[in-house]
């Protein structure tokens, strides 16, 4: 880590380790970082501004990333041994910049960031640069240091630490930027490096470019992508991440029969390219009026306008992972639709959302202004709004039926003589009448036309209702005539208008407007009529029809959108096996995939796998264009179709991890069962939110929704056969996808029975070869991009368990999986690891034997540290501590502990790479253990006043749990002395984290405090504070220092700040009263025990008396100060 002269002077860093080139080095060790952070924070006012203090975890991350960068540069140099990297770089820079100019720039660098000999004034910069190191002059060796400095300053996550390596002084000189540019140019011409075969600069900058403001994610990126290169630093990263987590921890959303898709080879390819955001869309539908009614009930106030939708609702959608909100029914509806419903017995109904008067935001929703308010707030949260567009028809009484009656399919006579239109007009215009056929009201017939009359001229038209030929006509609609160019253009202009308001448009019943089906329904070829009564006689030959509509309407729409408003996502609601045609040939961005809902609901798994296989073999790109859903407004709710158990969540998992666009229904996440009609103004059922389902979505589904970038595309998508006893089990869906180094494997068993089998080979998929294609298969190992050597580690997002598998087994045998009924897995976070000389990963693999664990890094470290943990677990455990507490067994247990303690300390010595103090530390521990066990007796022998005796009595442990805290502290507090008696407290404190000793302490305390497990974690945190602060009062001498000085030292310690919950509220620093009192008692107790173990009776009495007075004073002053930090210090100073 580069450190400037100014920073070295400011913080007096002479006793820290620097490289010959002047870089501060820690070798990934935490202890020296703790020392340094302590030194740095002493220069800060952490009493008034504790938030300005450096944190060990984050400072360690900065240092570690810097060291890893240097390490990778050295690896690169060694790998390219035939090159003389530094000399070649020096020659390049000299040639491009000038040797003298480069020399002056390097001199500036060593003056601002001096090597040791320059900093200690043992050499002048000019002299130093002309001297040789490793056979080359320093001016040659030093050119790469520009790169390290530049990497540090260009990393946004390093900005809080810039005082150490700020290059602003050098930036003022143009040559510094020129050196940066030429260094990059140089490496562009050098051999590539690393797992992605990048230039060295690209590789080193990638972590900060991927995660510019998150040190933690930069470390995770390095570990996941560079692990094979990192050597010892791989483990250091894991420890660094654990340290950060600990510091962070304490601060407290179709109709028709489902048929297997088959693809006609005649369909030509003309996909519309996606914009960057489109593949990642995850959409939720809301029936607007129903939603507003539900929000009114939830928030206890009237919410009827779009601008009144609370921000909290948008926040929740965003936080869940939704980035698209489909508002159903926002357009101005035809009042005639509402009138028809009233006439037929539903006075509460609204007009249908698909019987429109005009494309303007409805006034009762607040109109355009209210919509723009909602749109702005949604956009601010990354949510795009979606709307329906109904191109097939308008409302029966609409702006167009009034102004452009010629635009509709119609007759100037009744299609059937029996039709009569004697009722009231649906319109409110005295000049124009709109009449439903009489038999509709008696339920005797569903006429295909209504009558429009111009009362001024007497002209009658019999206009057809909208109709898709599958059921009855939609009696509140009027069918547009797409044979007319002016109609097509008017609809396109409307679509363009809608696209300027909504970035996502869903086209209702889009399949009815393809030339094939529009002709079939309305102008059938002779001999093919019958879809709609009375239309056979108005048929045309295909040639005649194509002259009227020379180009597919939807292709024309797509082309116009691409030309005039290309940042619009177009979704077609289309069935009738037209899904591939709509996206591949007509160019629609997305198309409904009703087979997903229907076949998975009915467990027609062989059929749906056939859909997927046919699509993959024809053109995999179609798969990413599907809209997958579990219900839509025309179907029953998801919970009615799929239930609320494992089947539902398995299908939902597929929906959010398959290529395509996942679409959730209104109320789906909350478990609502009511199906909302298009005329609903409110929910009629009083349904309560199923919070259990919401939380299951939050646990299993939403984390994966946020990874749509991984699942949305098909470039690396593979569908696998699940081989069971020699045949393929069609009930199991297994597929993988990947992007870059990130990959996922999803498995779901959609059947109520158990199965087991192997995933090894994919089904066939098409790949292009020029103008031709071929169908190939790949293995699971290829799909996951696994090398043959090493192991892969991955996590199941459904169970939160992590697994390890041997790569060669997956290559040769596949992946063996056992599945219960409707069981699902989402294997994610794959990373490849290589074994070390100790075969730790092999041991881990054999230890787990296929089982999953909640933290595989922790289990791995358990393997690594097993020789250390085994004896430690024998001395720190519930049974041993209980025997200590039992006075009759104490002496016997101490004898047994003696051997295990010796073994533990010997292992400490081994892991610490040496030390000669094992026996001395062991003796200290046993003496303190004995002092603590005799504490009550020793107390009675001391000559104290009654007040001091009471204080001492009160701090002696009262229950097993408190004794467990004390014993745990005794066994660990001095172990740092094995390597050094200087700062041994911080060494001991660091080793607790590095060697993961806390978990054994917490398990032991759990056993002693069976009713409150959370207390064990709090106690473990207290023990860490007591270890780092063990000599706070032990070394106190009233002649040499004030009690207030000691208290300030305590309040500036980061461990203590966390434990005491020192926090700022309204410009005042507070601490937690209970925690402070507790700490006073404990620091007093351990100090008393240390004194009793170190001094004779007379001197011990004197020192203990002072200590007891101090902690009692601190308590009293804190009460008087109302637990305000600065006030406590002021009172103590007085």
Coordinates of N, CA and C in Angstrom, one line a residue, residues 437-599:
X437 N -78.6 -5.6 -29.7 CA -79.7 -6.5 -30.2 C -80.5 -7.0 -29.1
X438 N -81.8 -7.0 -29.3 CA -82.8 -7.3 -28.2 C -82.6 -8.6 -27.4
X439 N -82.2 -9.6 -28.2 CA -82.1 -11.0 -27.6 C -80.9 -11.1 -26.6
X440 N -80.1 -10.1 -26.6 CA -79.0 -10.1 -25.6 C -79.6 -10.0 -24.2
X441 N -80.6 -9.2 -24.0 CA -81.1 -9.0 -22.7 C -81.9 -10.2 -22.2
X442 N -82.5 -10.9 -23.1 CA -83.3 -12.1 -22.7 C -82.4 -13.3 -22.6
X443 N -81.1 -13.2 -22.9 CA -80.1 -14.3 -22.9 C -80.4 -15.3 -24.0
X444 N -81.3 -15.0 -25.0 CA -81.6 -15.9 -26.0 C -80.6 -16.0 -27.1
X445 N -79.8 -15.0 -27.3 CA -78.8 -14.9 -28.4 C -77.7 -13.9 -28.0
X446 N -76.6 -14.2 -28.6 CA -75.5 -13.2 -28.4 C -75.2 -12.7 -29.8
X447 N -75.8 -11.6 -30.2 CA -75.7 -11.1 -31.6 C -74.3 -10.7 -31.9
X448 N -73.9 -10.8 -33.2 CA -72.6 -10.5 -33.6 C -72.5 -9.0 -33.9
X449 N -73.6 -8.3 -34.0 CA -73.6 -6.8 -34.4 C -74.4 -6.0 -33.4
X450 N -74.1 -4.7 -33.4 CA -75.0 -3.7 -32.8 C -75.4 -2.8 -33.9
X451 N -76.4 -1.9 -33.6 CA -76.9 -1.0 -34.6 C -76.5 0.4 -34.3
X452 N -75.9 1.1 -35.3 CA -75.6 2.5 -35.1 C -76.5 3.3 -36.1
X453 N -77.1 4.3 -35.5 CA -78.0 5.1 -36.3 C -77.6 6.6 -36.3
X454 N -77.5 7.2 -37.5 CA -77.4 8.7 -37.6 C -78.8 9.2 -37.6
X455 N -79.2 9.8 -36.5 CA -80.6 10.3 -36.5 C -80.9 11.5 -37.4
X456 N -79.8 12.2 -37.8 CA -80.0 13.3 -38.7 C -80.2 12.8 -40.1
X457 N -79.6 11.8 -40.6 CA -79.8 11.3 -41.9 C -80.6 10.0 -42.0
X458 N -80.7 9.3 -40.9 CA -81.5 8.1 -40.8 C -80.6 6.9 -41.3
X459 N -79.3 7.1 -41.5 CA -78.5 6.0 -42.0 C -78.2 5.0 -40.8
X460 N -78.4 3.7 -41.2 CA -78.2 2.7 -40.2 C -77.0 1.8 -40.6
X461 N -76.2 1.5 -39.6 CA -75.1 0.6 -39.9 C -75.2 -0.5 -38.8
X462 N -74.8 -1.7 -39.3 CA -74.8 -2.8 -38.3 C -73.3 -3.2 -38.2
X463 N -72.7 -2.8 -37.1 CA -71.3 -2.9 -36.8 C -71.0 -4.1 -36.0
X464 N -70.0 -4.9 -36.4 CA -69.7 -6.1 -35.6 C -69.0 -5.8 -34.3
X465 N -69.4 -6.6 -33.3 CA -68.7 -6.6 -32.0 C -67.3 -7.2 -32.2
X466 N -66.4 -6.8 -31.4 CA -65.1 -7.5 -31.3 C -65.3 -8.9 -31.0
X467 N -64.4 -9.8 -31.6 CA -64.7 -11.2 -31.5 C -63.4 -12.0 -31.9
X468 N -63.0 -13.0 -31.2 CA -61.8 -13.8 -31.6 C -62.2 -15.1 -32.0
X469 N -63.5 -15.4 -32.1 CA -64.0 -16.6 -32.7 C -64.0 -17.8 -31.7
X470 N -63.6 -17.6 -30.5 CA -63.5 -18.7 -29.5 C -64.7 -18.9 -28.7
X471 N -65.4 -17.7 -28.5 CA -66.6 -17.8 -27.6 C -67.6 -16.8 -28.1
X472 N -68.3 -16.1 -27.2 CA -69.3 -15.1 -27.6 C -68.6 -13.8 -28.0
X473 N -69.3 -13.0 -28.8 CA -68.8 -11.7 -29.1 C -68.7 -10.8 -27.8
X474 N -67.7 -9.9 -27.9 CA -67.6 -8.9 -26.7 C -68.6 -7.8 -27.0
X475 N -69.7 -7.9 -26.3 CA -70.8 -7.1 -26.6 C -70.7 -5.6 -26.3
X476 N -69.6 -5.2 -25.6 CA -69.5 -3.7 -25.4 C -68.4 -3.2 -26.3
X477 N -68.0 -3.9 -27.4 CA -66.9 -3.4 -28.2 C -67.4 -3.3 -29.7
X478 N -66.5 -2.7 -30.5 CA -66.8 -2.5 -31.9 C -65.5 -2.9 -32.7
X479 N -65.7 -3.8 -33.7 CA -64.5 -4.4 -34.4 C -64.0 -3.5 -35.5
X480 N -62.7 -3.1 -35.4 CA -62.1 -2.3 -36.4 C -61.8 -3.1 -37.7
X481 N -61.8 -2.4 -38.8 CA -61.6 -3.0 -40.1 C -60.2 -2.7 -40.6
X482 N -59.3 -3.7 -40.5 CA -57.9 -3.5 -40.8 C -57.6 -3.6 -42.3
X483 N -58.7 -3.9 -43.1 CA -58.5 -3.8 -44.6 C -58.3 -2.4 -45.0
X484 N -58.7 -1.4 -44.2 CA -58.6 0.0 -44.5 C -57.2 0.6 -44.1
X485 N -56.5 1.1 -45.0 CA -55.2 1.7 -44.7 C -55.3 2.8 -43.6
X486 N -56.4 3.6 -43.7 CA -56.5 4.7 -42.7 C -56.7 4.2 -41.3
X487 N -57.4 3.0 -41.2 CA -57.5 2.4 -39.8 C -56.1 2.0 -39.3
X488 N -55.4 1.3 -40.2 CA -54.1 0.8 -39.7 C -53.2 2.0 -39.3
X489 N -53.3 3.1 -40.1 CA -52.4 4.2 -39.7 C -52.9 4.9 -38.5
X490 N -54.2 5.0 -38.3 CA -54.8 5.6 -37.1 C -54.4 4.8 -35.8
X491 N -54.4 3.5 -35.9 CA -54.0 2.6 -34.8 C -52.5 2.8 -34.5
X492 N -51.7 2.8 -35.6 CA -50.3 3.0 -35.4 C -50.0 4.3 -34.7
X493 N -50.7 5.4 -35.1 CA -50.5 6.7 -34.5 C -50.8 6.6 -33.0
X494 N -51.9 5.9 -32.7 CA -52.3 5.7 -31.3 C -51.2 5.0 -30.5
X495 N -50.7 3.9 -31.1 CA -49.6 3.2 -30.5 C -48.4 4.1 -30.2
X496 N -48.1 4.9 -31.2 CA -46.9 5.8 -31.0 C -47.2 6.8 -29.9
X497 N -48.4 7.2 -29.8 CA -48.8 8.1 -28.7 C -48.7 7.4 -27.4
X498 N -49.2 6.2 -27.3 CA -49.1 5.4 -26.0 C -47.6 5.2 -25.7
X499 N -46.8 5.0 -26.7 CA -45.4 4.7 -26.4 C -44.7 5.9 -25.8
X500 N -45.2 7.1 -26.1 CA -44.5 8.3 -25.5 C -44.9 8.5 -24.1
X501 N -46.0 7.8 -23.6 CA -46.4 7.8 -22.2 C -45.8 6.6 -21.5
X502 N -45.9 5.4 -22.1 CA -45.5 4.2 -21.4 C -44.4 3.5 -22.1
X503 N -43.3 3.2 -21.5 CA -42.2 2.6 -22.1 C -42.4 1.1 -22.4
X504 N -43.5 0.5 -21.8 CA -43.8 -0.9 -22.1 C -45.3 -0.9 -22.5
X505 N -45.6 -1.6 -23.6 CA -46.9 -1.7 -24.1 C -47.3 -3.2 -24.2
X506 N -48.4 -3.6 -23.7 CA -49.0 -4.9 -23.9 C -50.1 -4.8 -24.9
X507 N -50.0 -5.6 -26.0 CA -51.1 -5.5 -27.0 C -52.1 -6.7 -26.7
X508 N -53.3 -6.3 -26.4 CA -54.3 -7.3 -26.1 C -54.7 -8.1 -27.3
X509 N -54.8 -9.4 -27.2 CA -55.3 -10.3 -28.3 C -54.7 -10.0 -29.6
X510 N -53.3 -9.8 -29.6 CA -52.6 -9.4 -30.8 C -52.7 -10.4 -31.9
X511 N -52.9 -11.7 -31.5 CA -52.9 -12.7 -32.6 C -54.1 -12.5 -33.6
X512 N -55.1 -11.8 -33.1 CA -56.3 -11.7 -34.0 C -56.0 -10.8 -35.2
X513 N -54.9 -10.0 -35.2 CA -54.6 -9.1 -36.2 C -53.5 -9.6 -37.2
X514 N -53.0 -10.8 -37.0 CA -52.1 -11.3 -38.0 C -53.0 -11.6 -39.3
X515 N -52.4 -11.5 -40.4 CA -53.1 -11.6 -41.7 C -53.8 -13.0 -41.7
X516 N -53.2 -14.0 -41.3 CA -53.8 -15.4 -41.3 C -55.1 -15.4 -40.5
X517 N -55.1 -14.8 -39.3 CA -56.2 -15.0 -38.5 C -57.3 -13.9 -38.7
X518 N -56.8 -12.7 -39.1 CA -57.8 -11.6 -39.4 C -58.6 -12.1 -40.6
X519 N -58.0 -12.7 -41.6 CA -58.7 -13.2 -42.7 C -59.6 -14.4 -42.3
X520 N -59.1 -15.3 -41.5 CA -59.9 -16.4 -41.1 C -61.1 -16.0 -40.3
X521 N -61.0 -15.0 -39.5 CA -62.1 -14.5 -38.7 C -63.1 -13.7 -39.5
X522 N -62.7 -12.8 -40.3 CA -63.5 -11.8 -40.9 C -63.7 -11.9 -42.4
X523 N -62.8 -12.4 -43.1 CA -62.9 -12.4 -44.6 C -62.3 -13.8 -45.1
X524 N -62.9 -14.9 -44.6 CA -62.3 -16.2 -44.8 C -62.3 -16.6 -46.3
X525 N -61.2 -17.3 -46.6 CA -61.1 -17.9 -47.9 C -62.3 -18.8 -48.1
X526 N -62.8 -18.9 -49.3 CA -63.9 -19.8 -49.6 C -63.6 -21.2 -49.1
X527 N -64.6 -21.7 -48.3 CA -64.5 -23.1 -47.8 C -63.8 -23.1 -46.4
X528 N -63.4 -22.0 -45.9 CA -62.8 -22.0 -44.6 C -63.5 -21.2 -43.6
X529 N -64.7 -20.7 -43.8 CA -65.5 -19.9 -42.9 C -66.0 -20.7 -41.7
X530 N -66.6 -19.9 -40.8 CA -67.3 -20.5 -39.7 C -66.9 -20.0 -38.4
X531 N -65.8 -19.3 -38.3 CA -65.3 -18.8 -37.0 C -66.3 -17.8 -36.4
X532 N -66.8 -16.9 -37.2 CA -67.8 -15.9 -36.8 C -69.0 -16.0 -37.6
X533 N -70.2 -16.1 -37.0 CA -71.4 -16.2 -37.8 C -71.6 -15.0 -38.7
X534 N -72.0 -15.3 -40.0 CA -72.3 -14.3 -41.0 C -71.1 -13.8 -41.8
X535 N -69.9 -14.2 -41.5 CA -68.8 -13.7 -42.2 C -68.3 -14.5 -43.4
X536 N -68.8 -15.8 -43.5 CA -68.4 -16.6 -44.6 C -68.7 -16.0 -45.9
X537 N -69.8 -15.3 -45.9 CA -70.2 -14.7 -47.2 C -69.5 -13.5 -47.6
X538 N -68.7 -13.0 -46.7 CA -67.9 -11.9 -47.0 C -66.4 -12.2 -47.2
X539 N -66.2 -13.5 -47.6 CA -64.8 -14.0 -47.7 C -64.1 -13.5 -49.0
X540 N -62.8 -13.7 -49.0 CA -61.9 -13.3 -50.1 C -60.9 -14.4 -50.3
X541 N -60.4 -14.4 -51.5 CA -59.2 -15.2 -51.8 C -58.0 -14.6 -51.1
X542 N -57.0 -15.4 -50.9 CA -55.8 -14.9 -50.2 C -55.2 -13.8 -51.0
X543 N -55.2 -13.9 -52.4 CA -54.6 -12.9 -53.2 C -55.4 -11.6 -53.0
X544 N -56.7 -11.6 -53.0 CA -57.5 -10.4 -52.8 C -57.2 -9.8 -51.4
X545 N -57.1 -10.7 -50.4 CA -56.9 -10.2 -49.1 C -55.5 -9.6 -48.9
X546 N -54.5 -10.2 -49.5 CA -53.1 -9.7 -49.4 C -53.0 -8.4 -50.1
X547 N -53.8 -8.1 -51.2 CA -53.7 -6.8 -51.8 C -54.2 -5.7 -50.9
X548 N -55.2 -6.1 -50.1 CA -55.8 -5.1 -49.1 C -54.8 -4.9 -48.0
X549 N -54.1 -6.0 -47.5 CA -53.1 -5.8 -46.4 C -51.8 -6.4 -47.0
X550 N -51.1 -5.6 -47.7 CA -49.9 -6.1 -48.3 C -48.8 -6.5 -47.3
X551 N -48.8 -6.0 -46.1 CA -47.7 -6.2 -45.2 C -48.4 -6.6 -43.8
X552 N -47.7 -7.5 -43.1 CA -48.3 -7.8 -41.8 C -48.3 -6.5 -40.9
X553 N -49.5 -6.3 -40.4 CA -49.7 -5.1 -39.6 C -48.7 -5.0 -38.4
X554 N -48.4 -6.1 -37.7 CA -47.5 -6.0 -36.6 C -46.1 -5.7 -37.0
X555 N -45.7 -6.2 -38.2 CA -44.4 -5.9 -38.7 C -44.3 -4.4 -38.9
X556 N -45.4 -3.8 -39.4 CA -45.4 -2.4 -39.7 C -45.3 -1.6 -38.4
X557 N -46.0 -2.1 -37.4 CA -46.0 -1.4 -36.1 C -44.6 -1.4 -35.5
X558 N -44.0 -2.6 -35.5 CA -42.6 -2.7 -35.0 C -41.6 -1.8 -35.7
X559 N -41.7 -1.8 -37.0 CA -40.8 -1.0 -37.8 C -41.0 0.5 -37.5
X560 N -42.2 0.9 -37.3 CA -42.5 2.4 -37.0 C -42.0 2.7 -35.6
X561 N -42.2 1.8 -34.6 CA -41.7 2.0 -33.3 C -40.2 2.1 -33.3
X562 N -39.6 1.2 -34.0 CA -38.1 1.2 -34.0 C -37.6 2.4 -34.7
X563 N -38.3 3.0 -35.5 CA -37.9 4.2 -36.2 C -38.2 5.5 -35.4
X564 N -39.3 5.5 -34.7 CA -39.7 6.7 -34.1 C -39.6 6.7 -32.5
X565 N -39.7 5.6 -31.9 CA -39.6 5.5 -30.4 C -39.0 4.2 -30.0
X566 N -37.7 3.9 -30.3 CA -37.2 2.6 -30.2 C -37.0 2.1 -28.8
X567 N -37.1 3.0 -27.8 CA -36.9 2.6 -26.4 C -38.2 2.1 -25.8
X568 N -39.0 1.4 -26.6 CA -40.3 0.9 -26.1 C -40.3 -0.6 -26.2
X569 N -40.7 -1.2 -25.1 CA -40.8 -2.7 -25.1 C -42.2 -3.1 -25.5
X570 N -42.3 -3.9 -26.6 CA -43.6 -4.3 -27.1 C -43.9 -5.8 -26.7
X571 N -45.0 -6.0 -26.1 CA -45.4 -7.3 -25.6 C -46.7 -7.7 -26.3
X572 N -46.7 -8.9 -26.9 CA -47.9 -9.4 -27.6 C -48.6 -10.4 -26.8
X573 N -49.9 -10.2 -26.5 CA -50.7 -11.3 -26.0 C -51.1 -12.1 -27.2
X574 N -50.5 -13.3 -27.4 CA -50.8 -14.0 -28.6 C -50.7 -15.5 -28.3
X575 N -51.7 -16.2 -28.8 CA -51.8 -17.7 -28.7 C -51.8 -18.3 -30.0
X576 N -52.5 -19.5 -30.1 CA -52.8 -20.1 -31.4 C -51.5 -20.5 -32.1
X577 N -50.5 -20.9 -31.3 CA -49.2 -21.4 -31.8 C -48.4 -20.4 -32.6
X578 N -48.7 -19.1 -32.3 CA -48.0 -18.0 -33.1 C -46.9 -17.4 -32.3
X579 N -46.5 -18.0 -31.2 CA -45.5 -17.3 -30.3 C -44.2 -17.1 -31.0
X580 N -43.7 -18.1 -31.7 CA -42.4 -17.9 -32.4 C -42.5 -16.9 -33.6
X581 N -43.6 -17.0 -34.3 CA -43.9 -16.1 -35.4 C -43.9 -14.6 -35.0
X582 N -44.5 -14.3 -33.8 CA -44.6 -13.0 -33.3 C -43.2 -12.3 -33.0
X583 N -42.3 -13.1 -32.4 CA -41.1 -12.5 -32.0 C -40.0 -12.7 -33.1
X584 N -40.0 -13.8 -33.8 CA -38.9 -14.1 -34.7 C -39.1 -13.4 -36.1
X585 N -40.4 -13.3 -36.5 CA -40.7 -12.8 -37.8 C -41.3 -11.4 -37.8
X586 N -42.3 -11.3 -36.9 CA -43.0 -10.0 -36.8 C -42.1 -9.0 -36.0
X587 N -41.2 -9.5 -35.2 CA -40.2 -8.6 -34.5 C -40.7 -8.0 -33.2
X588 N -41.8 -8.6 -32.6 CA -42.3 -8.2 -31.3 C -41.2 -8.5 -30.3
X589 N -41.0 -7.6 -29.3 CA -40.0 -7.9 -28.3 C -40.3 -9.2 -27.5
X590 N -41.5 -9.3 -27.1 CA -42.0 -10.4 -26.2 C -43.3 -10.9 -26.6
X591 N -43.6 -12.1 -26.2 CA -44.9 -12.7 -26.5 C -45.3 -13.6 -25.4
X592 N -46.6 -13.7 -25.1 CA -47.1 -14.5 -24.1 C -46.8 -16.0 -24.3
X593 N -46.4 -16.7 -23.2 CA -46.2 -18.1 -23.3 C -47.1 -18.8 -22.3
X594 N -48.4 -19.0 -22.8 CA -49.4 -19.6 -22.0 C -49.1 -21.1 -21.6
X595 N -48.3 -21.7 -22.4 CA -48.0 -23.1 -22.1 C -47.3 -23.3 -20.8
X596 N -46.5 -22.2 -20.4 CA -45.8 -22.3 -19.1 C -46.8 -22.5 -18.0
X597 N -47.9 -21.6 -18.0 CA -48.9 -21.7 -16.9 C -49.7 -23.0 -17.0
X598 N -50.2 -23.3 -18.2 CA -51.1 -24.4 -18.3 C -50.5 -25.8 -18.1
X599 N -49.3 -26.0 -18.7 CA -48.7 -27.3 -18.7 C -48.1 -27.6 -17.3

